[in-house]
């Protein structure tokens, strides 16, 4: 560990030197600035506050000497630039401090960065966050919408909107997002069970008292078309309405036969704005029709050290080996009510309630590169190679239809008071959530036609040959799952009751202690029903029969009680710096993946590894800076994250399994963001990780690098606005996203190469209301891999250009 820390401290030293140099270089210029100032603007549409630069303080009218009423004048106060997110709010009652004064690594993707990059999804926004590996999905029902790793550990069940869990299994569009926060490290004390690597919290657009009318239109490569609207209307002094909408359709550059069509709407209304009691009602709906893409099978060819995707051996990156019937249709709706009441300066009450309804119809093709396919690769005669599409007997995941619903209610109280000379900020509350999922499996009547390596044709698979049958009518074509049988129908549920309490005590103005804990009772169950009373079981991979065995309905319940403590020491030597040390823990019981797992509760005896929860501990030391009069912010973090009984996914059944492995990721994270000079913004991140399996019952895993986790990862984005007040103004910018090559398996026998993506933007403000822009992505047209599986890897989109026209009144 000491050697690794020494290695980590080298870039820390360089980073501190750079920060000092930058601070010194601009000290004289910054000395003449003030963090707050007043100015007059002639139109609300010109208010920088619409971009997060300032807040509206007051609005007044003035009469001239001639008695004529003058134009309205708005008084505004600068509170820093949105690219410096160090003072951003966490937008949750459970986390009342801003980013700088929260003793945990928190990365914020602000709205202005989302606009510059034209990030259209949660996946694209998170490319700016160090330690996030995007679009990881092994199964548990197939290509499961948004799948992320945070610091090397799965977070597909740790996605939130406005502090409430989003249980849906879908690709989240960013049309209703104001910003995205990533809270790193175990956070069960705040969010409940899960959050081993951290939590992703999207902050949504909500009504304000300033009228605003915006629209955005994009088009470009891959037959891409997209339109969004964002309208905010003040109704009276304390009430406002807002609605955001989106419609989009596109193919995927560099991939054949893939397409995506989606639309969404997010209306909201707020009452009591600017008063002691605020009530916000929100609705979000998104419908998506797309083609799931398992990409390229990963195989080991002659002379190769590692198994690699087929496209690394000369198979064209655009080849799609699925069939025309493959589809992923999702409908996701959430209704949210958020209430906040401030009794006085010492006591605030909040209650957040959400209902969610989710549905999904899914059919996808995994392909297998068998002996003939591997022989074609070894000989270089790719034209003779065939890849086998999934067959009835090994089709995993089976086609299915899924319906889920959920609710969550979080009630909390924040109390600020003193006991003697010690100031307290106490937060306590109750968190209750319930999620239910039903799934109906389907099977194919016969074999599915194989695909050619060089010229696959999805349309050659006729609808008749893969006509879906209810699994209960054709149990012979269902895979047999040990302990479960051949069951066409399943449903599961999870019910969590949590009580949390923590207190921050200021022993002096510059030092405080924070500690607390959360108790959770997690109850879940998994039921399998339907099918014949008996089934004929065969030995895997052969036609040898083991005879008829019972296939009765089964129920697998489990209950887990957990306690997760947290403790922090926070030092604020000055108003522009925070230093902290944090210990935190998290617990992930079996059955957490109710909506995203085909087998959420693994059959097994109580107390065995199958039913033990996954536990994680975090030790983190870090510092946060804000300098150049809050134009720039920076963070430095050293951490160690230990995980026991690590979760993985069974490649056959797609069940979520507890392996018993112990894993550790320790490392360094750096971030820098803000305005270098007026009009010149920068966002830069770097992550250095040492991810290893420290103990395992599987000898091949011990001491190996954890799958999907790179040793090094970095991002850089910068843009400069030239001649901002001239008709010939323009903004030019660009950046790079780099991720070192990663292993696809914990035995480190399969690997994908590094990802390198160069992006750019060029824009021009036509007038105060209209902007046109051109964004370019993956300018080098490099073969990157965006979606990773244990045995598959999907090529990322090729070189893409999107034009955009934005209206803002």
mmCIF file of C-alpha atoms in Angstrom, residues 245-509:
data_model
loop_
_atom_site.group_PDB
_atom_site.id
_atom_site.type_symbol
_atom_site.label_atom_id
_atom_site.label_comp_id
_atom_site.label_asym_id
_atom_site.label_seq_id
_atom_site.Cartn_x
_atom_site.Cartn_y
_atom_site.Cartn_z
ATOM 1 C CA UNK A 245 -40.305 17.438 -23.880
ATOM 2 C CA UNK A 246 -38.195 15.401 -26.272
ATOM 3 C CA UNK A 247 -38.505 13.400 -29.477
ATOM 4 C CA UNK A 248 -35.577 11.654 -31.191
ATOM 5 C CA UNK A 249 -34.730 9.037 -33.800
ATOM 6 C CA UNK A 250 -31.364 7.799 -34.999
ATOM 7 C CA UNK A 251 -29.296 4.972 -36.395
ATOM 8 C CA UNK A 252 -25.800 4.187 -35.078
ATOM 9 C CA UNK A 253 -22.806 5.333 -37.133
ATOM 10 C CA UNK A 254 -20.514 2.384 -37.802
ATOM 11 C CA UNK A 255 -23.100 -0.273 -36.879
ATOM 12 C CA UNK A 256 -25.613 -1.815 -39.289
ATOM 13 C CA UNK A 257 -29.312 -2.371 -38.612
ATOM 14 C CA UNK A 258 -29.315 -0.569 -35.253
ATOM 15 C CA UNK A 259 -31.790 2.202 -34.546
ATOM 16 C CA UNK A 260 -33.413 3.994 -31.641
ATOM 17 C CA UNK A 261 -36.659 5.962 -31.452
ATOM 18 C CA UNK A 262 -37.712 7.676 -28.243
ATOM 19 C CA UNK A 263 -39.910 10.403 -26.865
ATOM 20 C CA UNK A 264 -40.410 11.849 -23.419
ATOM 21 C CA UNK A 265 -42.317 14.478 -21.482
ATOM 22 C CA UNK A 266 -41.730 15.959 -18.025
ATOM 23 C CA UNK A 267 -44.319 18.478 -16.728
ATOM 24 C CA UNK A 268 -44.021 19.939 -13.223
ATOM 25 C CA UNK A 269 -45.689 22.569 -11.085
ATOM 26 C CA UNK A 270 -44.349 24.293 -7.968
ATOM 27 C CA UNK A 271 -46.330 26.035 -5.213
ATOM 28 C CA UNK A 272 -45.015 28.297 -2.502
ATOM 29 C CA UNK A 273 -41.821 29.367 -4.241
ATOM 30 C CA UNK A 274 -39.985 31.881 -2.088
ATOM 31 C CA UNK A 275 -42.086 30.997 0.984
ATOM 32 C CA UNK A 276 -41.518 28.732 3.979
ATOM 33 C CA UNK A 277 -43.527 25.888 2.444
ATOM 34 C CA UNK A 278 -42.736 24.621 -1.053
ATOM 35 C CA UNK A 279 -44.546 21.819 -2.867
ATOM 36 C CA UNK A 280 -43.339 20.454 -6.226
ATOM 37 C CA UNK A 281 -45.324 17.966 -8.303
ATOM 38 C CA UNK A 282 -43.440 16.243 -11.150
ATOM 39 C CA UNK A 283 -44.173 13.646 -13.790
ATOM 40 C CA UNK A 284 -41.640 12.054 -16.119
ATOM 41 C CA UNK A 285 -42.456 9.660 -18.945
ATOM 42 C CA UNK A 286 -40.109 8.158 -21.514
ATOM 43 C CA UNK A 287 -40.881 5.653 -24.281
ATOM 44 C CA UNK A 288 -38.043 3.971 -26.150
ATOM 45 C CA UNK A 289 -37.957 1.564 -29.106
ATOM 46 C CA UNK A 290 -34.490 0.299 -29.958
ATOM 47 C CA UNK A 291 -32.488 -2.708 -31.126
ATOM 48 C CA UNK A 292 -30.303 -4.302 -28.427
ATOM 49 C CA UNK A 293 -26.717 -4.869 -29.529
ATOM 50 C CA UNK A 294 -24.530 -7.604 -28.062
ATOM 51 C CA UNK A 295 -21.878 -6.640 -30.588
ATOM 52 C CA UNK A 296 -18.950 -8.962 -31.220
ATOM 53 C CA UNK A 297 -18.304 -12.326 -29.540
ATOM 54 C CA UNK A 298 -14.991 -12.447 -27.694
ATOM 55 C CA UNK A 299 -12.765 -15.353 -28.824
ATOM 56 C CA UNK A 300 -9.136 -16.385 -28.474
ATOM 57 C CA UNK A 301 -7.459 -16.979 -31.801
ATOM 58 C CA UNK A 302 -4.176 -18.734 -32.499
ATOM 59 C CA UNK A 303 -1.228 -16.611 -31.380
ATOM 60 C CA UNK A 304 -3.347 -14.261 -29.262
ATOM 61 C CA UNK A 305 -2.472 -13.799 -25.589
ATOM 62 C CA UNK A 306 -6.023 -12.802 -24.671
ATOM 63 C CA UNK A 307 -9.468 -13.499 -26.023
ATOM 64 C CA UNK A 308 -10.556 -10.415 -27.970
ATOM 65 C CA UNK A 309 -13.645 -9.198 -29.887
ATOM 66 C CA UNK A 310 -14.057 -10.530 -33.438
ATOM 67 C CA UNK A 311 -13.562 -7.021 -34.808
ATOM 68 C CA UNK A 312 -9.954 -7.154 -33.568
ATOM 69 C CA UNK A 313 -9.323 -10.027 -36.037
ATOM 70 C CA UNK A 314 -10.594 -8.247 -39.137
ATOM 71 C CA UNK A 315 -14.358 -8.746 -38.898
ATOM 72 C CA UNK A 316 -15.948 -5.410 -39.976
ATOM 73 C CA UNK A 317 -17.027 -3.292 -37.022
ATOM 74 C CA UNK A 318 -20.414 -2.588 -38.605
ATOM 75 C CA UNK A 319 -21.499 -6.243 -38.691
ATOM 76 C CA UNK A 320 -24.633 -6.922 -36.672
ATOM 77 C CA UNK A 321 -25.196 -10.617 -35.961
ATOM 78 C CA UNK A 322 -28.704 -10.350 -34.564
ATOM 79 C CA UNK A 323 -32.023 -10.860 -36.292
ATOM 80 C CA UNK A 324 -34.709 -8.485 -37.511
ATOM 81 C CA UNK A 325 -37.060 -9.447 -34.683
ATOM 82 C CA UNK A 326 -34.695 -8.195 -31.971
ATOM 83 C CA UNK A 327 -36.244 -5.322 -30.056
ATOM 84 C CA UNK A 328 -36.211 -3.487 -26.762
ATOM 85 C CA UNK A 329 -39.404 -1.553 -26.069
ATOM 86 C CA UNK A 330 -39.631 0.299 -22.747
ATOM 87 C CA UNK A 331 -42.238 2.561 -21.165
ATOM 88 C CA UNK A 332 -41.209 4.276 -17.943
ATOM 89 C CA UNK A 333 -43.204 6.726 -15.844
ATOM 90 C CA UNK A 334 -42.477 8.339 -12.485
ATOM 91 C CA UNK A 335 -44.724 10.635 -10.429
ATOM 92 C CA UNK A 336 -42.960 12.603 -7.707
ATOM 93 C CA UNK A 337 -44.156 14.885 -4.908
ATOM 94 C CA UNK A 338 -41.581 16.890 -2.940
ATOM 95 C CA UNK A 339 -42.538 18.930 0.116
ATOM 96 C CA UNK A 340 -40.268 21.222 2.139
ATOM 97 C CA UNK A 341 -41.327 23.294 5.128
ATOM 98 C CA UNK A 342 -39.034 25.592 7.105
ATOM 99 C CA UNK A 343 -40.463 26.088 10.591
ATOM 100 C CA UNK A 344 -37.734 28.573 11.513
ATOM 101 C CA UNK A 345 -34.007 29.089 11.096
ATOM 102 C CA UNK A 346 -33.362 25.975 13.222
ATOM 103 C CA UNK A 347 -35.801 23.359 11.919
ATOM 104 C CA UNK A 348 -36.706 22.148 8.400
ATOM 105 C CA UNK A 349 -38.941 19.234 7.403
ATOM 106 C CA UNK A 350 -38.873 17.482 4.016
ATOM 107 C CA UNK A 351 -40.929 14.668 2.537
ATOM 108 C CA UNK A 352 -40.242 13.145 -0.891
ATOM 109 C CA UNK A 353 -42.650 10.622 -2.408
ATOM 110 C CA UNK A 354 -42.396 8.791 -5.727
ATOM 111 C CA UNK A 355 -44.426 6.197 -7.611
ATOM 112 C CA UNK A 356 -42.945 4.440 -10.619
ATOM 113 C CA UNK A 357 -44.406 2.224 -13.352
ATOM 114 C CA UNK A 358 -42.138 0.410 -15.816
ATOM 115 C CA UNK A 359 -42.733 -2.050 -18.645
ATOM 116 C CA UNK A 360 -40.457 -3.783 -21.113
ATOM 117 C CA UNK A 361 -40.720 -6.114 -24.095
ATOM 118 C CA UNK A 362 -37.365 -7.622 -24.939
ATOM 119 C CA UNK A 363 -35.822 -9.969 -27.508
ATOM 120 C CA UNK A 364 -32.114 -10.092 -28.335
ATOM 121 C CA UNK A 365 -29.578 -12.323 -30.048
ATOM 122 C CA UNK A 366 -26.392 -13.412 -28.394
ATOM 123 C CA UNK A 367 -24.087 -15.181 -30.815
ATOM 124 C CA UNK A 368 -21.558 -17.935 -30.288
ATOM 125 C CA UNK A 369 -18.311 -18.344 -32.230
ATOM 126 C CA UNK A 370 -17.983 -22.128 -32.295
ATOM 127 C CA UNK A 371 -15.201 -24.329 -33.695
ATOM 128 C CA UNK A 372 -15.846 -23.508 -37.369
ATOM 129 C CA UNK A 373 -15.884 -19.791 -36.640
ATOM 130 C CA UNK A 374 -12.604 -19.945 -34.702
ATOM 131 C CA UNK A 375 -11.025 -22.038 -37.453
ATOM 132 C CA UNK A 376 -11.988 -19.373 -40.015
ATOM 133 C CA UNK A 377 -10.330 -16.704 -37.875
ATOM 134 C CA UNK A 378 -7.178 -18.782 -37.354
ATOM 135 C CA UNK A 379 -6.857 -19.457 -41.085
ATOM 136 C CA UNK A 380 -7.824 -15.950 -42.175
ATOM 137 C CA UNK A 381 -10.659 -17.323 -44.335
ATOM 138 C CA UNK A 382 -13.338 -15.212 -42.702
ATOM 139 C CA UNK A 383 -15.754 -15.618 -45.618
ATOM 140 C CA UNK A 384 -16.224 -19.272 -44.638
ATOM 141 C CA UNK A 385 -16.950 -18.525 -40.985
ATOM 142 C CA UNK A 386 -20.360 -18.702 -39.343
ATOM 143 C CA UNK A 387 -21.493 -17.470 -35.954
ATOM 144 C CA UNK A 388 -24.388 -19.249 -34.307
ATOM 145 C CA UNK A 389 -27.248 -17.096 -33.160
ATOM 146 C CA UNK A 390 -28.784 -18.166 -29.894
ATOM 147 C CA UNK A 391 -30.780 -21.370 -30.160
ATOM 148 C CA UNK A 392 -33.871 -22.408 -28.201
ATOM 149 C CA UNK A 393 -31.832 -24.491 -25.778
ATOM 150 C CA UNK A 394 -29.191 -21.916 -24.896
ATOM 151 C CA UNK A 395 -31.053 -18.694 -25.578
ATOM 152 C CA UNK A 396 -30.068 -16.529 -22.651
ATOM 153 C CA UNK A 397 -31.726 -14.244 -22.080
ATOM 154 C CA UNK A 398 -35.007 -15.733 -23.218
ATOM 155 C CA UNK A 399 -37.378 -13.257 -24.859
ATOM 156 C CA UNK A 400 -39.664 -11.835 -22.202
ATOM 157 C CA UNK A 401 -42.207 -9.217 -21.230
ATOM 158 C CA UNK A 402 -41.720 -7.406 -17.955
ATOM 159 C CA UNK A 403 -43.952 -5.200 -15.816
ATOM 160 C CA UNK A 404 -42.776 -3.431 -12.648
ATOM 161 C CA UNK A 405 -43.987 -0.841 -10.182
ATOM 162 C CA UNK A 406 -42.495 0.847 -7.149
ATOM 163 C CA UNK A 407 -42.934 3.483 -4.497
ATOM 164 C CA UNK A 408 -40.528 5.276 -2.178
ATOM 165 C CA UNK A 409 -41.099 7.808 0.590
ATOM 166 C CA UNK A 410 -38.323 9.622 2.426
ATOM 167 C CA UNK A 411 -39.238 11.873 5.371
ATOM 168 C CA UNK A 412 -36.439 13.811 7.049
ATOM 169 C CA UNK A 413 -35.879 16.562 9.587
ATOM 170 C CA UNK A 414 -32.884 18.907 9.655
ATOM 171 C CA UNK A 415 -32.156 20.638 12.952
ATOM 172 C CA UNK A 416 -29.512 23.341 13.421
ATOM 173 C CA UNK A 417 -28.798 24.189 17.061
ATOM 174 C CA UNK A 418 -26.100 24.664 19.703
ATOM 175 C CA UNK A 419 -25.165 22.871 22.904
ATOM 176 C CA UNK A 420 -22.917 25.262 24.705
ATOM 177 C CA UNK A 421 -20.228 26.370 22.282
ATOM 178 C CA UNK A 422 -20.707 23.397 19.922
ATOM 179 C CA UNK A 423 -22.850 23.931 16.840
ATOM 180 C CA UNK A 424 -24.839 20.946 15.510
ATOM 181 C CA UNK A 425 -26.493 20.061 12.251
ATOM 182 C CA UNK A 426 -28.588 16.960 12.823
ATOM 183 C CA UNK A 427 -30.455 15.068 10.092
ATOM 184 C CA UNK A 428 -32.834 12.208 10.910
ATOM 185 C CA UNK A 429 -35.495 10.412 8.944
ATOM 186 C CA UNK A 430 -37.326 7.351 7.700
ATOM 187 C CA UNK A 431 -36.978 5.823 4.217
ATOM 188 C CA UNK A 432 -39.440 3.235 2.912
ATOM 189 C CA UNK A 433 -39.409 1.692 -0.549
ATOM 190 C CA UNK A 434 -41.164 -1.188 -2.282
ATOM 191 C CA UNK A 435 -40.596 -2.604 -5.758
ATOM 192 C CA UNK A 436 -42.462 -5.420 -7.530
ATOM 193 C CA UNK A 437 -41.584 -7.111 -10.805
ATOM 194 C CA UNK A 438 -43.420 -9.678 -12.980
ATOM 195 C CA UNK A 439 -41.868 -11.400 -15.966
ATOM 196 C CA UNK A 440 -43.230 -13.802 -18.584
ATOM 197 C CA UNK A 441 -40.723 -15.833 -20.607
ATOM 198 C CA UNK A 442 -41.051 -16.899 -24.262
ATOM 199 C CA UNK A 443 -39.173 -19.448 -26.382
ATOM 200 C CA UNK A 444 -38.493 -20.151 -30.068
ATOM 201 C CA UNK A 445 -40.103 -23.145 -31.799
ATOM 202 C CA UNK A 446 -36.859 -24.307 -33.518
ATOM 203 C CA UNK A 447 -33.241 -23.565 -34.333
ATOM 204 C CA UNK A 448 -32.225 -20.048 -35.366
ATOM 205 C CA UNK A 449 -30.263 -19.714 -38.578
ATOM 206 C CA UNK A 450 -26.515 -19.008 -38.205
ATOM 207 C CA UNK A 451 -24.985 -15.768 -39.527
ATOM 208 C CA UNK A 452 -22.029 -15.264 -41.856
ATOM 209 C CA UNK A 453 -18.990 -13.599 -40.309
ATOM 210 C CA UNK A 454 -18.439 -11.123 -43.133
ATOM 211 C CA UNK A 455 -21.956 -10.546 -44.449
ATOM 212 C CA UNK A 456 -24.583 -11.208 -41.773
ATOM 213 C CA UNK A 457 -28.156 -10.505 -42.805
ATOM 214 C CA UNK A 458 -30.699 -10.129 -39.993
ATOM 215 C CA UNK A 459 -33.559 -10.265 -42.494
ATOM 216 C CA UNK A 460 -32.758 -13.827 -43.577
ATOM 217 C CA UNK A 461 -34.227 -15.093 -40.303
ATOM 218 C CA UNK A 462 -37.929 -15.375 -41.082
ATOM 219 C CA UNK A 463 -40.586 -14.378 -38.593
ATOM 220 C CA UNK A 464 -42.114 -17.844 -38.807
ATOM 221 C CA UNK A 465 -38.913 -19.590 -37.700
ATOM 222 C CA UNK A 466 -38.610 -17.505 -34.542
ATOM 223 C CA UNK A 467 -42.265 -16.971 -33.750
ATOM 224 C CA UNK A 468 -42.375 -16.584 -29.999
ATOM 225 C CA UNK A 469 -44.261 -19.161 -27.980
ATOM 226 C CA UNK A 470 -45.231 -18.845 -24.324
ATOM 227 C CA UNK A 471 -42.579 -20.834 -22.503
ATOM 228 C CA UNK A 472 -45.200 -22.904 -20.712
ATOM 229 C CA UNK A 473 -46.324 -24.343 -24.073
ATOM 230 C CA UNK A 474 -42.831 -25.469 -25.068
ATOM 231 C CA UNK A 475 -40.901 -26.340 -21.914
ATOM 232 C CA UNK A 476 -38.545 -28.581 -23.909
ATOM 233 C CA UNK A 477 -36.896 -25.474 -25.368
ATOM 234 C CA UNK A 478 -36.351 -23.790 -22.007
ATOM 235 C CA UNK A 479 -32.986 -24.083 -20.256
ATOM 236 C CA UNK A 480 -33.021 -25.951 -16.948
ATOM 237 C CA UNK A 481 -31.812 -23.793 -14.066
ATOM 238 C CA UNK A 482 -30.531 -25.696 -11.003
ATOM 239 C CA UNK A 483 -32.791 -25.227 -8.024
ATOM 240 C CA UNK A 484 -35.426 -23.511 -10.162
ATOM 241 C CA UNK A 485 -36.347 -25.847 -12.997
ATOM 242 C CA UNK A 486 -38.034 -24.850 -16.256
ATOM 243 C CA UNK A 487 -40.420 -22.111 -15.207
ATOM 244 C CA UNK A 488 -42.007 -19.688 -17.706
ATOM 245 C CA UNK A 489 -43.267 -17.129 -15.211
ATOM 246 C CA UNK A 490 -41.545 -15.401 -12.330
ATOM 247 C CA UNK A 491 -42.082 -12.443 -10.079
ATOM 248 C CA UNK A 492 -40.129 -10.834 -7.312
ATOM 249 C CA UNK A 493 -40.416 -8.055 -4.773
ATOM 250 C CA UNK A 494 -38.266 -6.065 -2.397
ATOM 251 C CA UNK A 495 -39.366 -4.059 0.633
ATOM 252 C CA UNK A 496 -36.970 -1.878 2.586
ATOM 253 C CA UNK A 497 -37.534 0.065 5.796
ATOM 254 C CA UNK A 498 -34.684 2.338 6.798
ATOM 255 C CA UNK A 499 -34.070 4.699 9.712
ATOM 256 C CA UNK A 500 -31.135 7.106 9.519
ATOM 257 C CA UNK A 501 -29.551 9.602 11.895
ATOM 258 C CA UNK A 502 -26.356 11.623 11.739
ATOM 259 C CA UNK A 503 -24.975 14.720 13.378
ATOM 260 C CA UNK A 504 -22.231 17.159 12.414
ATOM 261 C CA UNK A 505 -20.574 18.911 15.352
ATOM 262 C CA UNK A 506 -18.407 22.030 14.914
ATOM 263 C CA UNK A 507 -15.798 21.835 17.678
ATOM 264 C CA UNK A 508 -14.392 25.091 16.325
ATOM 265 C CA UNK A 509 -15.134 27.285 13.339
#
